[in-house]
Coordinates of C-alpha atoms (C1' of nucleotides) in Angstrom, one line a residue:
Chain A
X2 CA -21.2 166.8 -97.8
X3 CA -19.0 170.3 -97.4
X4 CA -17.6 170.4 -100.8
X5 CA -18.3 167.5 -102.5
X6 CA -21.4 168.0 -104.5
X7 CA -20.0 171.2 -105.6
X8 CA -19.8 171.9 -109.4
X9 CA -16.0 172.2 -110.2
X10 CA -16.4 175.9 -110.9
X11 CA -12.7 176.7 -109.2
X12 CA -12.4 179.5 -111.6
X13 CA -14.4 182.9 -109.6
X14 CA -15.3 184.2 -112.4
X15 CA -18.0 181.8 -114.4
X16 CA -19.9 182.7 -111.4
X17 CA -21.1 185.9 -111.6
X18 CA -21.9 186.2 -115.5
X19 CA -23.5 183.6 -117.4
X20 CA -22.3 180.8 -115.2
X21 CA -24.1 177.9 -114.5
X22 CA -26.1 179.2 -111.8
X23 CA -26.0 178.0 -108.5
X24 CA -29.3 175.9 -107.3
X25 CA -30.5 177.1 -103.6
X26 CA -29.7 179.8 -101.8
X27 CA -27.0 181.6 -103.0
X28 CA -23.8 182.8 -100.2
X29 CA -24.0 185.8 -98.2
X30 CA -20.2 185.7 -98.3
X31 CA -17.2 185.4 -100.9
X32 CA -15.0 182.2 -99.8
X33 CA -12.0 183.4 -101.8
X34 CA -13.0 187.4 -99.5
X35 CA -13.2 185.1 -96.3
X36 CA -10.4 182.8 -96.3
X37 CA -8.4 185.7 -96.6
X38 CA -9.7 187.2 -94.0
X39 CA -9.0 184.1 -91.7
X40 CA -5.7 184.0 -93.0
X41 CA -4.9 187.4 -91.6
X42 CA -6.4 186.5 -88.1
X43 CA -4.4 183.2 -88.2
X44 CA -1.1 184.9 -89.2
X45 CA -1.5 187.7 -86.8
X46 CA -2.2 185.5 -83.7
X47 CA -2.0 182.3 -84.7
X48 CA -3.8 179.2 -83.9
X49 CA -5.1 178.4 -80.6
X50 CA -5.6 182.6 -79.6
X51 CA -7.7 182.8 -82.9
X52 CA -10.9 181.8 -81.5
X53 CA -14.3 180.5 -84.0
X54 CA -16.1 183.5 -82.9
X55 CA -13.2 185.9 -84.3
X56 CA -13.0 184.1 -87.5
X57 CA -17.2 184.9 -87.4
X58 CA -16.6 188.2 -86.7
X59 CA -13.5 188.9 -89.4
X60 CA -15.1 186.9 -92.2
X61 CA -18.8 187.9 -91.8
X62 CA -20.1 184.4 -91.8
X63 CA -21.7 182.4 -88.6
X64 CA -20.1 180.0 -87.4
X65 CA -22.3 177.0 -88.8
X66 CA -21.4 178.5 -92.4
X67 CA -18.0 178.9 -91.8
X68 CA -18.3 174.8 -90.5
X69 CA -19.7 174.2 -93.7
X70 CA -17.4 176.1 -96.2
X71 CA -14.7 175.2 -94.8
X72 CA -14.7 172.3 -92.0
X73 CA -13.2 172.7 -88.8
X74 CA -10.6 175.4 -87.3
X75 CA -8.2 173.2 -87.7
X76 CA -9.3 172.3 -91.5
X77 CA -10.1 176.5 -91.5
X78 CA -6.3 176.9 -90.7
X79 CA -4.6 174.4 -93.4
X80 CA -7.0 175.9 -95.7
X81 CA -5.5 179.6 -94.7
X82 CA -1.7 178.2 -94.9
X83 CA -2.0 176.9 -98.2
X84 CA -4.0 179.6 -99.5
X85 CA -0.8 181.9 -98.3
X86 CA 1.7 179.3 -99.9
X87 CA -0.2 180.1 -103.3
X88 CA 0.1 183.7 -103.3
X89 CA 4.1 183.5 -101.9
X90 CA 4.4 181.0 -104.8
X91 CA 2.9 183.1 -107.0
X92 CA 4.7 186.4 -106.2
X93 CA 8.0 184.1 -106.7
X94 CA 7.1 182.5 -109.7
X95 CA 6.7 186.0 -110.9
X96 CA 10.4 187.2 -109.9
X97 CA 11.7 184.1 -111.7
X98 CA 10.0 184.4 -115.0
X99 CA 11.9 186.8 -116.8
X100 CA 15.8 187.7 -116.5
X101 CA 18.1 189.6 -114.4
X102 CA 21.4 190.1 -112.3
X103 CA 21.8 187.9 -109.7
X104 CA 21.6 190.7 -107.1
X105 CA 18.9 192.3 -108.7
X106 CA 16.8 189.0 -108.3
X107 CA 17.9 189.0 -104.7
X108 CA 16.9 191.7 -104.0
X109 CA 13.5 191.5 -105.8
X110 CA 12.9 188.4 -103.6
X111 CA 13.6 189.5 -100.3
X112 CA 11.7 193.1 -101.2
X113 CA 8.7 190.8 -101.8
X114 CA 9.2 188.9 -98.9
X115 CA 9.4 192.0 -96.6
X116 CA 6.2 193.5 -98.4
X117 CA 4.4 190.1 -97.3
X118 CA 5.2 190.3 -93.5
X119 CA 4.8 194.0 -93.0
X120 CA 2.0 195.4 -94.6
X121 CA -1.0 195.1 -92.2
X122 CA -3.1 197.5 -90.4
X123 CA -2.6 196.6 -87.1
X124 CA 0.5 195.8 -87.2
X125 CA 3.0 193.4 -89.3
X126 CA 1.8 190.7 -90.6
X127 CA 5.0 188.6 -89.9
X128 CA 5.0 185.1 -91.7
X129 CA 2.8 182.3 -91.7
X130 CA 5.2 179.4 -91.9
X131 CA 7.4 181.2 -89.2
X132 CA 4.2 181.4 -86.7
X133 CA 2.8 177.9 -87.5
X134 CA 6.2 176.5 -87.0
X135 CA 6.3 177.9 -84.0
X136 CA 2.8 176.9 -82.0
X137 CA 1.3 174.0 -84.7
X138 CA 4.2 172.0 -86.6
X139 CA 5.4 170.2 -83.4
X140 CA 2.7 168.6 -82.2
X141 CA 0.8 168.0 -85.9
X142 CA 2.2 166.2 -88.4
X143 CA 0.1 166.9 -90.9
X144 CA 1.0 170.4 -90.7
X145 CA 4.4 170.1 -89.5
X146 CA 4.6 168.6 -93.2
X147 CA 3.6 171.5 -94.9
X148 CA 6.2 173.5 -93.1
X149 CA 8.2 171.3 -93.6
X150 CA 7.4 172.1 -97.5
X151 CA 7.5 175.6 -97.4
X152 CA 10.7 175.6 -96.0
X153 CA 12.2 173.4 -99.1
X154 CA 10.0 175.2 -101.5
X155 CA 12.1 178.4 -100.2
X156 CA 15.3 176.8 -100.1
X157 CA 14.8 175.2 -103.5
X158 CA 13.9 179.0 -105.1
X159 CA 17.1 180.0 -103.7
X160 CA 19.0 177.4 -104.2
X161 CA 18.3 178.1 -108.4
X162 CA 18.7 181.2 -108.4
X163 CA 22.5 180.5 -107.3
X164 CA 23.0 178.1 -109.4
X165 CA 21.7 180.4 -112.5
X166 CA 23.9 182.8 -111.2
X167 CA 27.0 180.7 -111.3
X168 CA 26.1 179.6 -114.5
X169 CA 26.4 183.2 -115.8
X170 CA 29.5 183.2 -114.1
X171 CA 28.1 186.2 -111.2
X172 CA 29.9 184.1 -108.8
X173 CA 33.0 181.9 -108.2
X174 CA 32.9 178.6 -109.4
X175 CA 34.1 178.3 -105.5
X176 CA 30.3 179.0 -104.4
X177 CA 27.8 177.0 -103.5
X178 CA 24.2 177.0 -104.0
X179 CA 23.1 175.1 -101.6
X180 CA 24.5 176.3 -98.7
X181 CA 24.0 180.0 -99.9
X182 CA 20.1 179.0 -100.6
X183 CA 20.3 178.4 -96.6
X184 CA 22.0 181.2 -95.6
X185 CA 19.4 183.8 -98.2
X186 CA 17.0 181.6 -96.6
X187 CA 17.9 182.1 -93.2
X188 CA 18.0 185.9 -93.5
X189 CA 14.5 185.9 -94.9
X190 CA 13.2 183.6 -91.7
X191 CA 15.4 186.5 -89.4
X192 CA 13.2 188.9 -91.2
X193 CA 10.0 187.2 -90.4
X194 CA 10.9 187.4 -86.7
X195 CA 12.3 190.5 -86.0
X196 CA 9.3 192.3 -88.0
X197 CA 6.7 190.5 -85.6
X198 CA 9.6 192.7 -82.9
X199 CA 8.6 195.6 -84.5
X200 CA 12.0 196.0 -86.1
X201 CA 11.7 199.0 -88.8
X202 CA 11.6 198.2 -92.5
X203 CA 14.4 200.4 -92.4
X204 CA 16.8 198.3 -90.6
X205 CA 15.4 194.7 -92.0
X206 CA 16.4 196.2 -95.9
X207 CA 19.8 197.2 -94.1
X208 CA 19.8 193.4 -93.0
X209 CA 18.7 192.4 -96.3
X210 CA 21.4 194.5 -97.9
X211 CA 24.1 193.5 -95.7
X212 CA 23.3 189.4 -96.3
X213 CA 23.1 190.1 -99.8
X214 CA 27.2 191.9 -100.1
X215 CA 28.1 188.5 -98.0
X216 CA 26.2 186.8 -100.3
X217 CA 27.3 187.7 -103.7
X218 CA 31.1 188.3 -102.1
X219 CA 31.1 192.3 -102.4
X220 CA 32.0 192.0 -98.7
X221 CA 34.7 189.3 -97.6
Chain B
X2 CA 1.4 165.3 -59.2
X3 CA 5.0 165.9 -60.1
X4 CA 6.7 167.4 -57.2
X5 CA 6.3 165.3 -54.7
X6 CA 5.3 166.4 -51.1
X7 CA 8.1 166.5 -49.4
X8 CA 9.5 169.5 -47.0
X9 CA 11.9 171.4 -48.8
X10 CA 14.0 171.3 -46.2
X11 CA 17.5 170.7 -47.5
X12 CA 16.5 173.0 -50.9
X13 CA 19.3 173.8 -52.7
X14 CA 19.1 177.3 -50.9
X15 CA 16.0 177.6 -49.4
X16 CA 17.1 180.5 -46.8
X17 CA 20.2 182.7 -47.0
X18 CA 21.4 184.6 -44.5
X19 CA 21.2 182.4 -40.8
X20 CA 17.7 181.1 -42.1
X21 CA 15.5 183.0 -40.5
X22 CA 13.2 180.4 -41.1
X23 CA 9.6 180.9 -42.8
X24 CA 6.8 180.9 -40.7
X25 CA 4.1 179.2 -41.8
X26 CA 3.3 176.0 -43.7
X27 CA 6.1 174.8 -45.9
X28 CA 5.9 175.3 -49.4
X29 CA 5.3 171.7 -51.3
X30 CA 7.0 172.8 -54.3
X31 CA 10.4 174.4 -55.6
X32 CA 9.6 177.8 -57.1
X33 CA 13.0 177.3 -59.6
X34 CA 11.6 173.7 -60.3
X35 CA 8.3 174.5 -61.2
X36 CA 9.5 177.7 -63.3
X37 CA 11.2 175.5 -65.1
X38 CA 8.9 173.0 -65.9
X39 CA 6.3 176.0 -66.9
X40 CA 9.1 177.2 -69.4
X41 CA 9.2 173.7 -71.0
X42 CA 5.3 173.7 -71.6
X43 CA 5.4 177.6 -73.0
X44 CA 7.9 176.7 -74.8
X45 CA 6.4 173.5 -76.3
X46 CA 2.8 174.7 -77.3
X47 CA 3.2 178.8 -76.7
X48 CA 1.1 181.0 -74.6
X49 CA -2.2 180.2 -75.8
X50 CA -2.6 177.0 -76.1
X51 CA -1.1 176.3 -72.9
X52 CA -3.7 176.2 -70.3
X53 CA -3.6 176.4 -66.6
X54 CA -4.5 172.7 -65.8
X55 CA -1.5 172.3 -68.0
X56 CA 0.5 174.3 -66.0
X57 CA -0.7 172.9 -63.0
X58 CA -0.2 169.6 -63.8
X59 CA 3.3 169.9 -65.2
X60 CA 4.5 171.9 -61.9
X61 CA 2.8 170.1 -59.6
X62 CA 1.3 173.2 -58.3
X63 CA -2.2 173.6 -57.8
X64 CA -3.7 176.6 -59.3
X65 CA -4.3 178.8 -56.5
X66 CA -0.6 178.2 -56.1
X67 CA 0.9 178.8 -59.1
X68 CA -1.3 181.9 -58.8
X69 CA 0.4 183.1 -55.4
X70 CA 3.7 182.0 -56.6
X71 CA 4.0 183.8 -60.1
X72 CA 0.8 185.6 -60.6
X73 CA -1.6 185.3 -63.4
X74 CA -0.9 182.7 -66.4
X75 CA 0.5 186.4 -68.6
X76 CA 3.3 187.0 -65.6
X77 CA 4.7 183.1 -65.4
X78 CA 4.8 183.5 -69.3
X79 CA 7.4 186.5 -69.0
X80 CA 8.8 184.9 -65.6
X81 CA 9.6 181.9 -68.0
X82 CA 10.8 183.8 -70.5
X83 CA 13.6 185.8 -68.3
X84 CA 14.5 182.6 -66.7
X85 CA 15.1 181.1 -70.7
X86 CA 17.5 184.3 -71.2
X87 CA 19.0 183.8 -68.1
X88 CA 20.2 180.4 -69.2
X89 CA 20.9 181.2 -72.8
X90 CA 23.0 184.4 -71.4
X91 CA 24.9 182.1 -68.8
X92 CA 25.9 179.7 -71.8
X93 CA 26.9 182.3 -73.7
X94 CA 28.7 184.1 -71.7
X95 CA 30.5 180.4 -70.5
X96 CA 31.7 180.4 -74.3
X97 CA 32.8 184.3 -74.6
X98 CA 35.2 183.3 -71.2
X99 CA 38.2 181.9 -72.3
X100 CA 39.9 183.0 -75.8
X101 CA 39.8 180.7 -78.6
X102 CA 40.0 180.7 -82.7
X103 CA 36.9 182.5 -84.0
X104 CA 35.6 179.5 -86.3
X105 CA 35.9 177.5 -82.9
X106 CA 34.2 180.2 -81.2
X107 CA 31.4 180.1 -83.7
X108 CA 31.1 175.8 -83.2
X109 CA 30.7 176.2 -80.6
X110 CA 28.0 178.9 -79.8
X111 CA 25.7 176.7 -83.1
X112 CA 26.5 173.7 -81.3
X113 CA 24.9 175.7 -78.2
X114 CA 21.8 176.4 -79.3
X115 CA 21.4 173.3 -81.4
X116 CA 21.3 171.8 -77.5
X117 CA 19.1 174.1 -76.9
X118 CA 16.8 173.7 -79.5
X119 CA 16.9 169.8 -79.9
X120 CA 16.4 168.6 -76.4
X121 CA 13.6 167.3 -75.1
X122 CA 11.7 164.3 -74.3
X123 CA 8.3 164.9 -76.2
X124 CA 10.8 166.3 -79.3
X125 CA 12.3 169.6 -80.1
X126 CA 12.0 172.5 -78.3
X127 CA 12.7 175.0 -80.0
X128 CA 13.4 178.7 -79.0
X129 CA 11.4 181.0 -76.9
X130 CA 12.0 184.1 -78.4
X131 CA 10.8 182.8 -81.4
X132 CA 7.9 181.2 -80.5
X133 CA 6.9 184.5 -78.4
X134 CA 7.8 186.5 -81.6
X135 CA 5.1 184.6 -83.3
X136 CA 2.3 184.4 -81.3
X137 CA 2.7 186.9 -78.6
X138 CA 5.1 190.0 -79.4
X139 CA 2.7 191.8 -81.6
X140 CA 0.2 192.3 -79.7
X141 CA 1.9 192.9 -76.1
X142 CA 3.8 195.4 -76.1
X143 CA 6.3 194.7 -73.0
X144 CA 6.3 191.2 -74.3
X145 CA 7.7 192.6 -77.8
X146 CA 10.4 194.7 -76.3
X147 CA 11.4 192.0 -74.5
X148 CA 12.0 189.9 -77.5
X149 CA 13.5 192.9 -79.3
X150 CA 16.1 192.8 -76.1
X151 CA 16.8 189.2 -77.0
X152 CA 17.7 189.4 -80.8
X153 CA 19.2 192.7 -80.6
X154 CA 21.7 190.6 -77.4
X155 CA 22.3 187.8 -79.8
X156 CA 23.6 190.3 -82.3
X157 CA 25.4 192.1 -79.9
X158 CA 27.1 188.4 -79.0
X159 CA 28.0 188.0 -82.4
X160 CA 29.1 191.3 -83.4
X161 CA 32.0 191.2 -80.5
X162 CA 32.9 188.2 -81.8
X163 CA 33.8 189.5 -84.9
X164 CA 35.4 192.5 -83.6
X165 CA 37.5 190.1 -81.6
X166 CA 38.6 188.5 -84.7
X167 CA 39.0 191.3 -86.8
X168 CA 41.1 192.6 -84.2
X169 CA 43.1 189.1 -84.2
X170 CA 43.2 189.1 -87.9
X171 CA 41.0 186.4 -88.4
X172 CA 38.9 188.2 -90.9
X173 CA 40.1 190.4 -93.7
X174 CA 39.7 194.3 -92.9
X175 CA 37.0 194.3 -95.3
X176 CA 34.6 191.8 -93.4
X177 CA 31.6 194.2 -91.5
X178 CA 31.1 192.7 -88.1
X179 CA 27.8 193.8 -87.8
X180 CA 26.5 192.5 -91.2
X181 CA 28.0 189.3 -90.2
X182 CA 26.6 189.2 -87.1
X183 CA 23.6 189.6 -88.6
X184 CA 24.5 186.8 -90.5
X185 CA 25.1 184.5 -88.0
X186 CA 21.6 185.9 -85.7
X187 CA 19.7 184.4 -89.1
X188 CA 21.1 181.1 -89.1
X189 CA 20.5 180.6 -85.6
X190 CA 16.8 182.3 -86.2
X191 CA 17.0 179.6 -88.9
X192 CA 18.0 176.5 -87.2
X193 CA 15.4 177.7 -84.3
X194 CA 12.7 177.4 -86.9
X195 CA 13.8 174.3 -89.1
X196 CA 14.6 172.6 -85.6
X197 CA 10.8 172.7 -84.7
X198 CA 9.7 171.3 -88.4
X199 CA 11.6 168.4 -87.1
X200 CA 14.6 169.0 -89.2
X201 CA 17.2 166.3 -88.0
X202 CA 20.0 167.4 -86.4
X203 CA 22.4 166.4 -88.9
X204 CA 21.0 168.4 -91.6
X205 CA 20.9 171.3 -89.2
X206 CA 24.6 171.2 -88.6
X207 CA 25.2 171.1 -91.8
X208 CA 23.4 174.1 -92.4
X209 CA 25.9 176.0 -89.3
X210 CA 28.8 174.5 -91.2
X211 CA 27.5 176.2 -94.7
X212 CA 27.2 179.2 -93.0
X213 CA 30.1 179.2 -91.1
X214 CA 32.5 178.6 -94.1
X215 CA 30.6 181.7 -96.0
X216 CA 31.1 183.8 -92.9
X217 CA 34.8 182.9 -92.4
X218 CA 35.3 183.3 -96.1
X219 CA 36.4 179.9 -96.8
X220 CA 33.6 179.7 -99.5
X221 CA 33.3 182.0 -101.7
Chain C
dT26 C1' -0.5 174.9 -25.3
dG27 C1' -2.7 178.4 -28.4
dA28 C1' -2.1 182.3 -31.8
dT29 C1' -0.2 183.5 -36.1
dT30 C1' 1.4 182.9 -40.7
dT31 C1' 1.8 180.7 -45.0
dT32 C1' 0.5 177.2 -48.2
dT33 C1' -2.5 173.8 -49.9
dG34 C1' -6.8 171.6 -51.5
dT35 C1' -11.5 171.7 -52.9
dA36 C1' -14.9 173.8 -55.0
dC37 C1' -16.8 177.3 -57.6
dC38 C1' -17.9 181.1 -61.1
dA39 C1' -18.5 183.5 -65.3
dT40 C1' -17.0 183.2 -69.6
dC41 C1' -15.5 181.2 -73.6
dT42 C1' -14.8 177.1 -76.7
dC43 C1' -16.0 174.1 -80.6
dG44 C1' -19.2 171.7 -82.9
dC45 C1' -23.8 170.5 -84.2
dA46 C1' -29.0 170.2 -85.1
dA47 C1' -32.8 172.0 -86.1
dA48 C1' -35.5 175.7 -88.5
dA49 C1' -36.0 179.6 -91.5
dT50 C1' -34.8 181.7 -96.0
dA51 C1' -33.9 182.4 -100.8
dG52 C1' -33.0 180.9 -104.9
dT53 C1' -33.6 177.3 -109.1
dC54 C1' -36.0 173.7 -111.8
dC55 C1' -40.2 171.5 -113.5
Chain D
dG8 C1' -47.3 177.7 -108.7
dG9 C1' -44.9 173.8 -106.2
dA10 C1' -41.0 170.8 -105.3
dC11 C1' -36.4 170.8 -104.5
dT12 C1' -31.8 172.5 -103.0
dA13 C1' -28.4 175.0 -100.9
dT14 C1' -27.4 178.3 -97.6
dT15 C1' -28.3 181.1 -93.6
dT16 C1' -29.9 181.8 -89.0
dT17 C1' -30.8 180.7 -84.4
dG18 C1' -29.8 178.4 -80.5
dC19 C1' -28.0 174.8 -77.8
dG20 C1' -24.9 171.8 -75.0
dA21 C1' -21.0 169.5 -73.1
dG22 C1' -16.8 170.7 -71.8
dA23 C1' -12.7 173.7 -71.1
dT24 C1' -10.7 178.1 -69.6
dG25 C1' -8.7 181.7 -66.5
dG26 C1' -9.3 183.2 -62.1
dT27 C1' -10.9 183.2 -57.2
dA28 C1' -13.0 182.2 -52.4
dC29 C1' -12.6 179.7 -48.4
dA30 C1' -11.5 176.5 -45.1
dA31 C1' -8.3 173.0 -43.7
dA32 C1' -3.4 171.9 -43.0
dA33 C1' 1.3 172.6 -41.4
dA34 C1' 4.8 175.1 -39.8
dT35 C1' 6.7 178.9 -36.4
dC36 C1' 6.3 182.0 -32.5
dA37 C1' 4.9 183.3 -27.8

DNA sequence: TGATTTTTGTACCATCTCGCAAAATAGTCC
DNA sequence: GGACTATTTTGCGAGATGGTACAAAAATCA
């Protein structure tokens, strides 16, 4: 009864101009505007400290809308994660599209990466997959299968963007994607912590820099 | 109730010093039992969504005792947390004792934390310090320094372990022991995270072995 | 024995929690 | 204009939450 008699306008945009006008009253609120909002209060405190009333509050809808755009908190938060899997997806597919230097890449993708998790206003962000692990994905397996996805997902990226690289002959034929996909993979999860610490962008892209040498064998 | 009711007579130290003997009725519980199983529940679900009737239950402690015992539900969270550091300090210090090839030194510290992580009855674990990174460093901020204390120790741990084998000339003069240590923080950041996804602990090992061989040079 | 001290157990409070059901509102379609 | 539809608003209720008050219980001390 939430979304199902919806017309399949996915697309934003028919909506405003021309479109094929809603029937009833028409939404005080912008669900793309107020899942994002959500999103930011679920990343920043995660689950079970975000409470309905501040997801009214952040998004500008009552609670009973909010119920009915969206379902639950729970439905609310799988909603939020794969909303934020989108955009991450999308700011990688970006990186990958046109061509480049291994490092170059690299460091593309972990400058990205370190955009996502501190910008904020009050505070860094951090990452969603890093805090949902972390309270949700034990005890639901529903979503402990999505971060169980995300984590592939960012090993998989990696893991290609070796295995180019080797192809152009940037590394050894000694090297492996694989575990190099873990280990650029681990560094960006070690970013997603220690910028929820406070660490300073400064020394994460000294982290970032120094995994990256290993990485590509400058050090070593 | 889990502790049972018996008089803690024979404690494992329950007075030093000739015993001068508490006045008073006997306490019902063991203060470094119950801390302990507190620690297991924070660090199962995390501060929010652990609830005192949790606590309560799990310690066997009613609530005005756990109260008189550890203060509010904020204190036993950071009570629990020192008591995890203890531990993970005592183990690591255990392995830092005797002298022994790094690569061995390095097992053995993953193999560690992969305990760490990976026990438990209700499933993994996980790590504290990352599950307080997520939900509860950025907004407290003794809480954050706290965790900042723990990753910057880790690295600390794994930086003098490179020195050492610099020194030993395990590693070429080239290697940085401070990049690789944070290296070596990322996997364990990394297995922390994976570990709660469920990750088996096969494919985990695998992932210390990857990155052991790129630290060590043997890839690449 | 009785006084003192410490802990326990029960009950309680004020607040917050999620989810829902009416009722009011604002638009479209005929 | 009136019927219809979709959304918003208001408000509620059953239960959980963190924290506390108070008296009974159990030990030591005098």
């Amino acid at each position: 009864m939430v979304q199902k008699s919806k017309p399949p306008a996915v697309a934003s945009e028919p909506e405003r101009r021309g479109g094929p006008k809603r029937r009833g009253r028409p939404r005080a609120y912008e669900p793309e505007v107020a899942l994002g909002k959500a999103l930011d209060l679920f990343r920043k405190q995660g689950f079970a400290a975000t409470s309905l009333d501040d997801l009214s509050e952040a998004t500008g809808m009552n609670r009973p809308s909010l119920y009915g755009a969206f379902g639950d908190k729970r439905e609310l938060y799988i909603k939020s994660y794969q909303r934020y899997r989108e955009e991450a997806r999308a700011s990688m597919a970006e990186i990958f599209r046109e061509d480049m230097p291994v490092r170059q890449r690299l460091e593309r993708i972990f400058a990205s990466a370190l955009n996502i998790y501190l910008s904020g206003e009050t505070g860094p962000r951090g990452c969603f997959t890093v805090v949902t692990a972390a309270s949700e994905a034990v005890g639901d397996p529903e979503i402990r299968a999505m971060v169980l996805d995300g984590l592939t997902e960012l090993d998989k990226a990696f893991a290609s963007c070796f295995r180019r690289a080797k192809e152009k002959g940037e590394l050894p034929e000694s090297a492996d994607p694989v575990v190099l996909a873990q280990l650029a993979s681990a560094t960006v999860h070690s970013i997603a912590i220690r910028s929820r610490a406070r660490v300073s962008r400064k020394e994460l892209e000294a982290i970032v820099k120094g995994a990256i040498d290993v990485m590509l064998g400058a050090k070593q």
